[in-house]
Structures are given as C-alpha cells and as structure tokens.
Amino acid sequence: MSDTAGDTARDTAAEAVEQAADETVDETAEETADETADETAEEAAERKRERRVAAWRAARRVLWHPSYQSTVRDRLAWLNDGAEGVYDLDQPVDMYGDRLVETLEERVAGLLGKEAAAFFPTGTMAQQIALRCWAGRTGNPAVALHELSHPEVHERHAFSQVSGLRPVHVTYAPRLSTAEEIQEVAEPFGTLMLELPLREAGFVLPSWEELSAVVEAARERDAVVHFDGARLWECTAHFGRPLEEIAGLADSVYVSFYKSLDGLGGAAIAGPQTLIDEAKTWRHRYGGMVLQQFPTALAALIGLERELPRLPEYVAHARVVAAALREGFMEAGVPWVRVHPEEPHTHQFQIWLPYESDVLGDAGLRQTEETKTGLFAQGWVRGGPGLAYTEVTVAAPGLEWTAQDVKAAVRDFVERLPR
C-alpha cells in the first residue's frame, strides 16, 4: 500500500471513530435529558437537599450550624467532650428512668421552681400527657390554645386523635392571645395552653404585664395554665425575669432539650408532685418507659450546663444580626425587606423578602457552595405571591459575625438573585 493510500485509510478510520464518538455523546445527552425529564419533583427535591447538606458541612463560616447537619461522629464527639464534669460517667447506666434521668428531672424542677419534673422521649408525648392529666382533674377536656400553636400545626391532631382532648382556638392573629380574647372564649375550657415564644408568628412574646393578665383571665374562668415552653429557656432576656419567676405563672411547664440547648432530643414536664406522679404512669402507657435513655438525658444536662448560660448573649447578638440583615438588604437595593419582630424577642426571628422561595433557596445554596459561607440555615417558605420568609437563629457560631460581616454576606447573596 502506498503512503497516500495508507494516509487515506487512516483518515477514514479516524473519521469513523470520531463520528461514533459524536453519536455516543449525542445518545448520552439524550439519555441524560430523558432521565432529567423522568425525575420526579420529590427526587429533584431530595437531590437539592443532599447538595444543601453537603454544602453546609463543607462551609467554613456559618451564622448557625443546626445539629441535624452534623455527622454521627460529630455528635458523639460533642457528647463525649461535654460530659466531663457534668455527670459521673462511672455510675451505672439508667434503667427505665432512674439514676441519670432522675438527676436531670431534679435539675429541671429546680430551674423552673416546680415540685417535680418528668423526662419524656418527645415533646408531643409530654404535652399530651400533661394536658390529659389536667383534663381529668378539671373534668373538662377542652384546651384553649392559639391556632398557630405547635400541636395544631405540627402534630397531626394528636390531641383529639390520641388523647381525647378538644382544642378550642382563641385566635389566629400572629401574636399571643390577649386577656380580652381569653375572657371572650365562647365555651368553658379546663386548660389554657400558651406557647412561649409563639414560633409560627415569628418567635414572638407578649410583655410581662400582658402575659400576667392572660394568666389571670384564665384563672378567673377556673382554668389551669400550661406553658408550651419548648423555647422557654431563652425568654428571660425579653421578660427581664429569671426562669423560676416566668414558670411560676403556670401550673405546669413543658420544656425541650434540643431546640435551644443543642441536645439529642427529649423533653420534660414540670409541675406539682401529684401531677408528675400521674404523668409518669401515663408515660408508661404511652410507650415512653424506655429501657435506657442516658445519651439523650446526658446531652440535656450538657445543654443546661453549656448553652443555657449563653442564651442571653445569643439574644443580644440576634438583635445586632437582625438590624444588619435589614440594613444590608436595603443597601444592596432589594426593594422591600422585613425582619420580624423588628427587634427579636429571642435569639430566633423571621426575615421576609420579595422573591419566590425557590429563588431564594437556590441563591443561598450557590452562595454556600461557592464561598463556603452559610447565611440562611433554614429553608425558605412561600408567604404569598413573590414573597417568602425563613427563620434565622443566632447561636455560638453567630457570635463571631460582626454587623459588617453580615452585610458583606448579604451583598454576596443579593448578587445571586435575579434583577
């Protein structure tokens, strides 16, 4: 074969290989497009969620780092490190709520100024049992509560479906109920439940005088008062009073060990000894008599030791962050922004922006992936056409952010929004 013929053959072969490669690429692109088209909304949401978790784990600076974005190894290390000096780890483990769990119960009762306390695996179980016990004592299963309260929004009607209680809504307004509204409830109720702070309305609290008047109005109607205090721990700064005095307004109080204290879970009810004794009986009936709960109870003790004293500092800095967020978005040219409450009542608050929730979520995800800086840890919720909000929490990581740091992160976030 001549050199010319050989070159021609090689060129022809190369063209064939190139054409085959192009066809393969085209087929792959078509298959990818088909797969993307076949991807369900749920699968797309899960893929985005995985990206979000990965981005936050890789972030070097965040305003808040929720524990659910940690690894098992992270949480075990936190537990092991924090346990030193909090509890004698050479003691036998707890069995069905003794030893370590009893230590936690005594600590909670003392902090809240109540006769006794009972530990529960979940807050849903704890509050149902407390209110069920009160219904038996008052003879009235009706529970007056805000329509935005946690049992009504997040617990799938557990009060009525499981515990035989009957919710009576006081108001739907995005604030705590007033004394006048309590007085005007159209039917008798045995218990008034107050969520402090009211999360769905923006973690809002009444004034001390307003809260006292609401409690008095319930007493005038021969009702007992129960505080849904999942986040009661951080209310002292707003009220300017210690936990014991705040809890003293109520007949019983529920508190959570993970929402503000960074624990692994768990909750407690505090109140009169006779109520707590009965609640522990119902705890067994509801399936809450767990063999060993030392990891959760130990984490709660660590939270009380480490986080509880720092909550007033978090609340104070949340007000700095809130003001910087508002000013930062205005300076960046966003046409409208609202921080709610304008001065946060706790270390958590809402921020509202005039964009769709997916637009804001995508901008935040890109910012965290590209800059390793996380500004908004929670997802965005649609609040109306072209309007969305998210919750902002300021804890230990946020203390490192100055107002100028916040504004710089806001400018970077806004650059990723459509104009």
Tab-separated table of C-alpha atoms in Angstrom:
chain	number	residue	atom	x	y	z
A	1	MET	CA	0.000	0.000	0.000
A	2	SER	CA	1.321	3.457	-0.875
A	3	ASP	CA	1.865	6.143	1.681
A	4	THR	CA	-1.029	8.110	0.189
A	5	ALA	CA	-3.377	5.159	0.399
A	6	GLY	CA	-2.289	4.477	3.960
A	7	ASP	CA	-2.930	8.064	4.957
A	8	THR	CA	-6.358	7.931	3.346
A	9	ALA	CA	-7.242	4.734	5.190
A	10	ARG	CA	-6.101	6.175	8.492
A	11	ASP	CA	-8.091	9.375	7.880
A	12	THR	CA	-11.181	7.358	7.036
A	13	ALA	CA	-10.799	5.270	10.192
A	14	ALA	CA	-10.291	8.355	12.316
A	15	GLU	CA	-13.413	9.949	10.862
A	16	ALA	CA	-15.380	6.792	11.648
A	17	VAL	CA	-14.146	6.771	15.252
A	18	GLU	CA	-14.924	10.476	15.633
A	19	GLN	CA	-18.392	10.006	14.182
A	20	ALA	CA	-19.027	7.076	16.502
A	21	ALA	CA	-17.855	9.154	19.449
A	22	ASP	CA	-20.147	12.021	18.438
A	23	GLU	CA	-23.060	9.626	18.178
A	24	THR	CA	-22.239	8.232	21.620
A	25	VAL	CA	-22.135	11.746	23.078
A	26	ASP	CA	-25.449	12.574	21.413
A	27	GLU	CA	-27.011	9.376	22.721
A	28	THR	CA	-25.654	10.046	26.225
A	29	ALA	CA	-27.013	13.599	26.136
A	30	GLU	CA	-30.395	12.303	25.006
A	31	GLU	CA	-30.406	9.685	27.767
A	32	THR	CA	-29.450	12.325	30.357
A	33	ALA	CA	-32.218	14.590	29.108
A	34	ASP	CA	-34.668	11.691	29.287
A	35	GLU	CA	-33.535	10.885	32.842
A	36	THR	CA	-33.897	14.527	33.861
A	37	ALA	CA	-37.357	14.644	32.348
A	38	ASP	CA	-38.277	11.452	34.181
A	39	GLU	CA	-37.002	12.791	37.521
A	40	THR	CA	-39.901	13.453	39.839
A	41	ALA	CA	-40.309	16.572	41.892
A	42	GLU	CA	-39.583	14.525	45.001
A	43	GLU	CA	-36.345	13.204	43.527
A	44	ALA	CA	-35.261	16.694	42.482
A	45	ALA	CA	-36.021	17.994	45.960
A	46	GLU	CA	-34.040	15.161	47.535
A	47	ARG	CA	-31.083	15.830	45.231
A	48	LYS	CA	-31.155	19.511	46.189
A	49	ARG	CA	-31.430	18.603	49.865
A	50	GLU	CA	-28.325	16.433	49.580
A	51	ARG	CA	-26.472	19.299	47.895
A	52	ARG	CA	-27.540	21.616	50.672
A	53	VAL	CA	-26.391	19.292	53.453
A	54	ALA	CA	-23.049	18.741	51.695
A	55	ALA	CA	-22.578	22.484	51.208
A	56	TRP	CA	-23.233	23.285	54.846
A	57	ARG	CA	-20.952	20.540	56.061
A	58	ALA	CA	-18.178	21.926	53.860
A	59	ALA	CA	-18.828	25.551	54.868
A	60	ARG	CA	-16.081	27.256	56.819
A	61	ARG	CA	-18.256	30.034	58.225
A	62	VAL	CA	-21.945	29.875	59.110
A	63	LEU	CA	-24.331	32.101	61.008
A	64	TRP	CA	-25.814	28.993	62.659
A	65	HIS	CA	-24.996	25.313	62.330
A	66	PRO	CA	-28.024	23.127	63.093
A	67	SER	CA	-27.142	19.810	64.703
A	68	TYR	CA	-29.101	17.847	62.108
A	69	GLN	CA	-26.446	18.807	59.563
A	70	SER	CA	-23.752	17.155	61.694
A	71	THR	CA	-22.463	13.616	61.311
A	72	VAL	CA	-22.891	10.863	63.876
A	73	ARG	CA	-19.182	11.158	64.631
A	74	ASP	CA	-19.588	14.913	65.247
A	75	ARG	CA	-22.374	14.368	67.748
A	76	LEU	CA	-20.599	11.544	69.552
A	77	ALA	CA	-17.513	13.729	69.919
A	78	TRP	CA	-19.672	16.578	71.256
A	79	LEU	CA	-21.311	14.239	73.766
A	80	ASN	CA	-18.025	12.762	74.937
A	81	ASP	CA	-16.354	16.164	75.263
A	82	GLY	CA	-19.250	17.807	77.071
A	83	ALA	CA	-19.878	15.033	79.581
A	84	GLU	CA	-16.713	15.714	81.554
A	85	GLY	CA	-17.643	17.364	84.833
A	86	VAL	CA	-21.378	17.244	84.121
A	87	TYR	CA	-22.082	13.723	85.355
A	88	ASP	CA	-20.055	10.873	86.825
A	89	LEU	CA	-19.700	8.533	83.863
A	90	ASP	CA	-18.516	5.701	86.127
A	91	GLN	CA	-22.024	5.457	87.579
A	92	PRO	CA	-24.210	2.566	86.322
A	93	VAL	CA	-26.385	3.443	83.350
A	94	ASP	CA	-30.005	4.413	83.874
A	95	MET	CA	-32.685	1.724	83.784
A	96	TYR	CA	-36.274	2.773	82.995
A	97	GLY	CA	-35.756	6.366	84.069
A	98	ASP	CA	-33.630	6.111	87.200
A	99	ARG	CA	-30.152	7.490	88.035
A	100	LEU	CA	-29.068	9.921	85.284
A	101	VAL	CA	-32.646	10.594	84.199
A	102	GLU	CA	-33.641	11.323	87.788
A	103	THR	CA	-30.700	13.726	88.078
A	104	LEU	CA	-31.962	15.590	85.013
A	105	GLU	CA	-35.531	15.688	86.357
A	106	GLU	CA	-34.360	17.179	89.656
A	107	ARG	CA	-32.287	19.782	87.832
A	108	VAL	CA	-35.212	20.870	85.661
A	109	ALA	CA	-37.622	21.065	88.591
A	110	GLY	CA	-35.146	23.269	90.435
A	111	LEU	CA	-34.558	25.591	87.482
A	112	LEU	CA	-38.288	26.066	86.926
A	113	GLY	CA	-39.207	26.305	90.610
A	114	LYS	CA	-41.594	23.348	90.499
A	115	GLU	CA	-42.070	20.456	92.925
A	116	ALA	CA	-41.120	17.785	90.420
A	117	ALA	CA	-40.409	17.042	86.772
A	118	ALA	CA	-40.711	14.035	84.449
A	119	PHE	CA	-38.497	13.250	81.455
A	120	PHE	CA	-40.094	12.198	78.146
A	121	PRO	CA	-38.625	10.976	74.855
A	122	THR	CA	-40.657	13.542	72.872
A	123	GLY	CA	-42.444	16.805	73.474
A	124	THR	CA	-45.548	15.586	71.646
A	125	MET	CA	-45.944	12.806	74.191
A	126	ALA	CA	-45.097	15.054	77.125
A	127	GLN	CA	-47.686	17.722	76.381
A	128	GLN	CA	-50.456	15.294	75.546
A	129	ILE	CA	-49.962	13.578	78.877
A	130	ALA	CA	-49.770	16.805	80.884
A	131	LEU	CA	-52.963	18.128	79.319
A	132	ARG	CA	-54.695	14.756	79.671
A	133	CYS	CA	-53.892	14.764	83.378
A	134	TRP	CA	-55.247	18.292	83.759
A	135	ALA	CA	-58.421	17.336	81.872
A	136	GLY	CA	-59.028	14.552	84.365
A	137	ARG	CA	-58.591	16.925	87.282
A	138	THR	CA	-60.695	19.779	85.910
A	139	GLY	CA	-63.340	17.495	84.396
A	140	ASN	CA	-63.123	19.392	81.100
A	141	PRO	CA	-61.230	18.014	78.056
A	142	ALA	CA	-61.329	21.350	76.199
A	143	VAL	CA	-57.939	23.017	75.795
A	144	ALA	CA	-57.875	26.680	74.784
A	145	LEU	CA	-54.871	27.461	72.605
A	146	HIS	CA	-53.655	29.558	69.699
A	147	GLU	CA	-54.487	28.225	66.237
A	148	LEU	CA	-50.815	28.643	65.286
A	149	SER	CA	-49.538	26.639	68.254
A	150	HIS	CA	-47.309	23.633	67.685
A	151	PRO	CA	-49.894	20.891	68.459
A	152	GLU	CA	-52.293	22.378	65.928
A	153	VAL	CA	-49.744	22.910	63.165
A	154	HIS	CA	-47.224	20.099	63.502
A	155	GLU	CA	-48.700	17.156	65.438
A	156	ARG	CA	-51.397	15.787	63.097
A	157	HIS	CA	-54.260	16.460	65.530
A	158	ALA	CA	-52.727	14.221	68.184
A	159	PHE	CA	-54.705	15.933	70.948
A	160	SER	CA	-58.029	14.758	69.602
A	161	GLN	CA	-56.929	11.588	67.793
A	162	VAL	CA	-54.887	10.067	70.619
A	163	SER	CA	-55.687	11.775	73.900
A	164	GLY	CA	-59.382	12.610	73.643
A	165	LEU	CA	-58.767	16.327	74.132
A	166	ARG	CA	-60.728	19.001	72.293
A	167	PRO	CA	-58.819	22.056	71.020
A	168	VAL	CA	-60.611	25.400	71.309
A	169	HIS	CA	-58.954	28.114	69.234
A	170	VAL	CA	-58.572	31.504	70.856
A	171	THR	CA	-57.185	33.476	67.891
A	172	TYR	CA	-55.319	33.144	64.600
A	173	ALA	CA	-53.657	36.547	64.827
A	174	PRO	CA	-49.824	36.364	64.526
A	175	ARG	CA	-49.275	37.249	68.186
A	176	LEU	CA	-50.022	35.785	71.593
A	177	SER	CA	-53.610	35.741	72.784
A	178	THR	CA	-54.802	38.700	74.848
A	179	ALA	CA	-56.617	38.690	78.182
A	180	GLU	CA	-59.732	40.030	76.474
A	181	GLU	CA	-59.714	37.140	73.992
A	182	ILE	CA	-59.408	34.639	76.838
A	183	GLN	CA	-62.360	36.233	78.585
A	184	GLU	CA	-64.437	36.084	75.394
A	185	VAL	CA	-63.893	32.406	74.504
A	186	ALA	CA	-67.450	31.220	73.877
A	187	GLU	CA	-67.289	27.956	75.835
A	188	PRO	CA	-65.776	26.645	79.052
A	189	PHE	CA	-62.285	25.159	78.894
A	190	GLY	CA	-60.308	23.270	81.505
A	191	THR	CA	-56.808	24.302	80.467
A	192	LEU	CA	-55.228	27.269	78.713
A	193	MET	CA	-52.050	26.361	76.823
A	194	LEU	CA	-49.672	29.194	75.918
A	195	GLU	CA	-46.706	28.670	73.582
A	196	LEU	CA	-43.791	30.859	74.671
A	197	PRO	CA	-42.476	32.090	72.302
A	198	LEU	CA	-45.017	31.531	69.528
A	199	ARG	CA	-42.794	30.169	66.768
A	200	GLU	CA	-45.139	30.317	63.773
A	201	ALA	CA	-45.780	34.014	64.389
A	202	GLY	CA	-42.055	34.814	64.408
A	203	PHE	CA	-40.905	33.628	67.847
A	204	VAL	CA	-42.914	36.427	69.441
A	205	LEU	CA	-43.586	37.026	73.131
A	206	PRO	CA	-46.011	39.289	74.975
A	207	SER	CA	-44.882	41.800	77.562
A	208	TRP	CA	-44.695	40.584	81.162
A	209	GLU	CA	-47.791	42.605	82.009
A	210	GLU	CA	-49.702	41.111	79.060
A	211	LEU	CA	-48.681	37.568	79.990
A	212	SER	CA	-49.702	38.090	83.614
A	213	ALA	CA	-53.082	39.437	82.516
A	214	VAL	CA	-53.695	36.434	80.237
A	215	VAL	CA	-52.914	34.017	83.064
A	216	GLU	CA	-55.215	35.918	85.415
A	217	ALA	CA	-58.010	35.831	82.829
A	218	ALA	CA	-57.717	32.039	82.643
A	219	ARG	CA	-57.802	31.758	86.432
A	220	GLU	CA	-60.971	33.848	86.508
A	221	ARG	CA	-62.526	31.189	84.256
A	222	ASP	CA	-61.469	28.408	86.662
A	223	ALA	CA	-58.932	27.040	84.168
A	224	VAL	CA	-55.406	25.850	84.810
A	225	VAL	CA	-52.500	27.245	82.780
A	226	HIS	CA	-49.913	25.158	80.953
A	227	PHE	CA	-46.892	26.677	79.206
A	228	ASP	CA	-45.662	25.119	75.971
A	229	GLY	CA	-42.149	26.257	76.777
A	230	ALA	CA	-40.196	24.334	74.155
A	231	ARG	CA	-38.107	27.504	73.834
A	232	LEU	CA	-38.805	28.945	77.281
A	233	TRP	CA	-35.099	28.852	78.123
A	234	GLU	CA	-34.335	31.949	76.023
A	235	CYS	CA	-37.275	34.070	77.232
A	236	THR	CA	-35.521	35.527	80.282
A	237	ALA	CA	-33.901	38.393	78.349
A	238	HIS	CA	-37.216	39.633	76.929
A	239	PHE	CA	-39.109	39.410	80.224
A	240	GLY	CA	-36.190	40.559	82.354
A	241	ARG	CA	-37.004	37.850	84.883
A	242	PRO	CA	-35.476	34.507	85.889
A	243	LEU	CA	-36.843	31.181	84.657
A	244	GLU	CA	-38.336	30.356	88.034
A	245	GLU	CA	-40.458	33.517	88.065
A	246	ILE	CA	-41.635	33.024	84.474
A	247	ALA	CA	-42.554	29.367	85.049
A	248	GLY	CA	-44.220	30.362	88.319
A	249	LEU	CA	-47.108	31.905	86.400
A	250	ALA	CA	-48.159	28.478	85.090
A	251	ASP	CA	-49.463	25.352	86.797
A	252	SER	CA	-47.247	23.178	84.580
A	253	VAL	CA	-44.497	23.782	82.046
A	254	TYR	CA	-43.128	21.755	79.144
A	255	VAL	CA	-39.516	22.320	78.059
A	256	SER	CA	-37.443	20.864	75.228
A	257	PHE	CA	-33.795	19.838	75.415
A	258	TYR	CA	-32.787	20.188	71.778
A	259	LYS	CA	-34.438	23.277	70.289
A	260	SER	CA	-32.270	25.754	72.189
A	261	LEU	CA	-29.937	23.559	74.213
A	262	ASP	CA	-28.471	21.614	71.252
A	263	GLY	CA	-29.346	18.248	72.806
A	264	LEU	CA	-30.101	14.961	71.087
A	265	GLY	CA	-33.838	15.149	71.819
A	266	GLY	CA	-36.123	14.693	74.783
A	267	ALA	CA	-38.398	16.894	76.850
A	268	ALA	CA	-39.722	17.345	80.366
A	269	ILE	CA	-42.867	18.381	82.171
A	270	ALA	CA	-42.560	20.240	85.475
A	271	GLY	CA	-45.362	20.893	87.952
A	272	PRO	CA	-46.948	19.708	91.190
A	273	GLN	CA	-45.693	16.372	92.546
A	274	THR	CA	-49.116	14.738	92.247
A	275	LEU	CA	-49.403	15.764	88.586
A	276	ILE	CA	-45.918	14.459	87.791
A	277	ASP	CA	-46.612	11.140	89.536
A	278	GLU	CA	-49.697	10.679	87.381
A	279	ALA	CA	-47.821	11.807	84.265
A	280	LYS	CA	-45.196	9.113	84.807
A	281	THR	CA	-47.950	6.488	84.900
A	282	TRP	CA	-49.278	7.746	81.580
A	283	ARG	CA	-45.740	7.931	80.239
A	284	HIS	CA	-45.528	4.161	80.672
A	285	ARG	CA	-48.911	3.666	78.978
A	286	TYR	CA	-47.897	5.841	76.014
A	287	GLY	CA	-44.728	3.836	75.432
A	288	GLY	CA	-42.321	6.341	76.925
A	289	MET	CA	-40.827	3.985	79.507
A	290	VAL	CA	-37.594	3.410	77.576
A	291	LEU	CA	-35.009	0.948	78.905
A	292	GLN	CA	-32.034	3.314	78.722
A	293	GLN	CA	-32.085	6.998	77.837
A	294	PHE	CA	-28.668	8.063	79.066
A	295	PRO	CA	-27.423	9.529	75.740
A	296	THR	CA	-30.419	11.869	75.471
A	297	ALA	CA	-30.523	12.706	79.175
A	298	LEU	CA	-26.771	13.287	79.306
A	299	ALA	CA	-26.985	15.589	76.265
A	300	ALA	CA	-29.728	17.535	78.050
A	301	LEU	CA	-27.535	18.006	81.121
A	302	ILE	CA	-24.689	19.180	78.874
A	303	GLY	CA	-27.041	21.668	77.223
A	304	LEU	CA	-28.154	23.021	80.583
A	305	GLU	CA	-24.518	23.390	81.596
A	306	ARG	CA	-23.142	24.838	78.353
A	307	GLU	CA	-25.898	26.520	76.361
A	308	LEU	CA	-28.373	27.763	78.950
A	309	PRO	CA	-25.981	30.373	80.439
A	310	ARG	CA	-25.153	31.670	76.935
A	311	LEU	CA	-28.710	32.193	75.702
A	312	PRO	CA	-28.968	35.833	76.876
A	313	GLU	CA	-25.769	36.540	74.906
A	314	TYR	CA	-27.300	34.907	71.820
A	315	VAL	CA	-30.454	37.010	72.188
A	316	ALA	CA	-28.455	40.231	72.454
A	317	HIS	CA	-26.408	39.413	69.364
A	318	ALA	CA	-29.503	38.329	67.431
A	319	ARG	CA	-30.642	41.935	67.638
A	320	VAL	CA	-27.345	43.076	66.108
A	321	VAL	CA	-27.655	40.497	63.316
A	322	ALA	CA	-31.299	41.366	62.651
A	323	ALA	CA	-30.509	45.061	62.233
A	324	ALA	CA	-27.535	44.260	59.966
A	325	LEU	CA	-29.652	41.978	57.773
A	326	ARG	CA	-32.315	44.640	57.313
A	327	GLU	CA	-29.787	47.368	56.569
A	328	GLY	CA	-27.729	45.082	54.342
A	329	PHE	CA	-30.627	44.180	52.057
A	330	MET	CA	-31.749	47.797	51.835
A	331	GLU	CA	-28.228	48.973	50.975
A	332	ALA	CA	-27.961	46.200	48.361
A	333	GLY	CA	-31.014	47.578	46.573
A	334	VAL	CA	-33.606	44.955	47.496
A	335	PRO	CA	-36.915	46.820	47.130
A	336	TRP	CA	-38.507	45.531	50.320
A	337	VAL	CA	-37.340	43.585	53.362
A	338	ARG	CA	-38.836	42.892	56.753
A	339	VAL	CA	-37.275	41.451	59.885
A	340	HIS	CA	-39.917	40.179	62.282
A	341	PRO	CA	-40.005	41.056	65.107
A	342	GLU	CA	-38.103	44.220	64.242
A	343	GLU	CA	-36.160	43.705	67.475
A	344	PRO	CA	-36.088	39.941	68.093
A	345	HIS	CA	-37.678	38.725	71.318
A	346	THR	CA	-35.394	35.674	71.444
A	347	HIS	CA	-32.309	34.525	69.524
A	348	GLN	CA	-34.582	33.474	66.639
A	349	PHE	CA	-36.629	35.599	64.234
A	350	GLN	CA	-38.033	35.699	60.702
A	351	ILE	CA	-36.830	37.596	57.639
A	352	TRP	CA	-39.176	38.245	54.683
A	353	LEU	CA	-38.042	39.054	51.123
A	354	PRO	CA	-39.933	39.816	47.865
A	355	TYR	CA	-38.916	36.687	45.921
A	356	GLU	CA	-40.249	33.186	45.430
A	357	SER	CA	-38.946	30.659	47.942
A	358	ASP	CA	-37.129	28.507	45.353
A	359	VAL	CA	-35.270	31.555	44.011
A	360	LEU	CA	-34.019	32.435	47.483
A	361	GLY	CA	-33.184	28.819	48.274
A	362	ASP	CA	-31.156	28.432	45.082
A	363	ALA	CA	-29.259	31.669	45.733
A	364	GLY	CA	-28.379	30.552	49.245
A	365	LEU	CA	-27.259	27.127	48.043
A	366	ARG	CA	-24.965	28.618	45.401
A	367	GLN	CA	-23.526	31.063	47.909
A	368	THR	CA	-22.707	28.301	50.391
A	369	GLU	CA	-21.222	26.026	47.708
A	370	GLU	CA	-19.141	28.731	46.041
A	371	THR	CA	-17.976	30.819	49.012
A	372	LYS	CA	-18.100	28.302	51.889
A	373	THR	CA	-20.195	30.853	53.798
A	374	GLY	CA	-23.654	29.932	55.067
A	375	LEU	CA	-26.054	32.777	55.813
A	376	PHE	CA	-29.505	31.148	55.981
A	377	ALA	CA	-29.511	27.665	57.509
A	378	GLN	CA	-33.253	27.076	57.255
A	379	GLY	CA	-35.302	26.631	54.099
A	380	TRP	CA	-37.435	29.403	52.625
A	381	VAL	CA	-41.225	29.204	52.957
A	382	ARG	CA	-43.648	30.761	50.492
A	383	GLY	CA	-45.576	33.531	52.202
A	384	GLY	CA	-47.584	34.711	49.187
A	385	PRO	CA	-47.101	35.563	45.500
A	386	GLY	CA	-43.484	36.692	45.100
A	387	LEU	CA	-42.942	36.639	48.852
A	388	ALA	CA	-41.068	34.211	51.111
A	389	TYR	CA	-39.593	34.026	54.599
A	390	THR	CA	-37.104	31.997	56.555
A	391	GLU	CA	-36.130	31.607	60.194
A	392	VAL	CA	-32.803	32.938	61.449
A	393	THR	CA	-31.104	31.558	64.552
A	394	VAL	CA	-28.111	33.168	66.249
A	395	ALA	CA	-26.079	30.863	68.485
A	396	ALA	CA	-22.385	30.309	69.209
A	397	PRO	CA	-21.167	30.463	65.551
A	398	GLY	CA	-23.089	33.706	65.020
A	399	LEU	CA	-21.255	35.497	67.820
A	400	GLU	CA	-18.205	35.661	65.555
A	401	TRP	CA	-20.112	37.716	62.956
A	402	THR	CA	-19.951	41.496	63.196
A	403	ALA	CA	-22.621	43.678	61.641
A	404	GLN	CA	-20.239	44.356	58.752
A	405	ASP	CA	-19.698	40.619	58.252
A	406	VAL	CA	-23.444	40.156	57.956
A	407	LYS	CA	-23.791	42.998	55.454
A	408	ALA	CA	-20.948	41.624	53.316
A	409	ALA	CA	-22.617	38.191	53.198
A	410	VAL	CA	-25.924	39.846	52.309
A	411	ARG	CA	-24.330	41.696	49.376
A	412	ASP	CA	-22.890	38.433	48.100
A	413	PHE	CA	-26.277	36.740	48.497
A	414	VAL	CA	-28.097	39.513	46.607
A	415	GLU	CA	-25.660	39.220	43.680
A	416	ARG	CA	-27.084	35.745	43.119
A	417	LEU	CA	-30.687	36.954	42.937
A	418	PRO	CA	-32.420	37.899	39.677
A	419	ARG	CA	-32.628	41.612	38.999
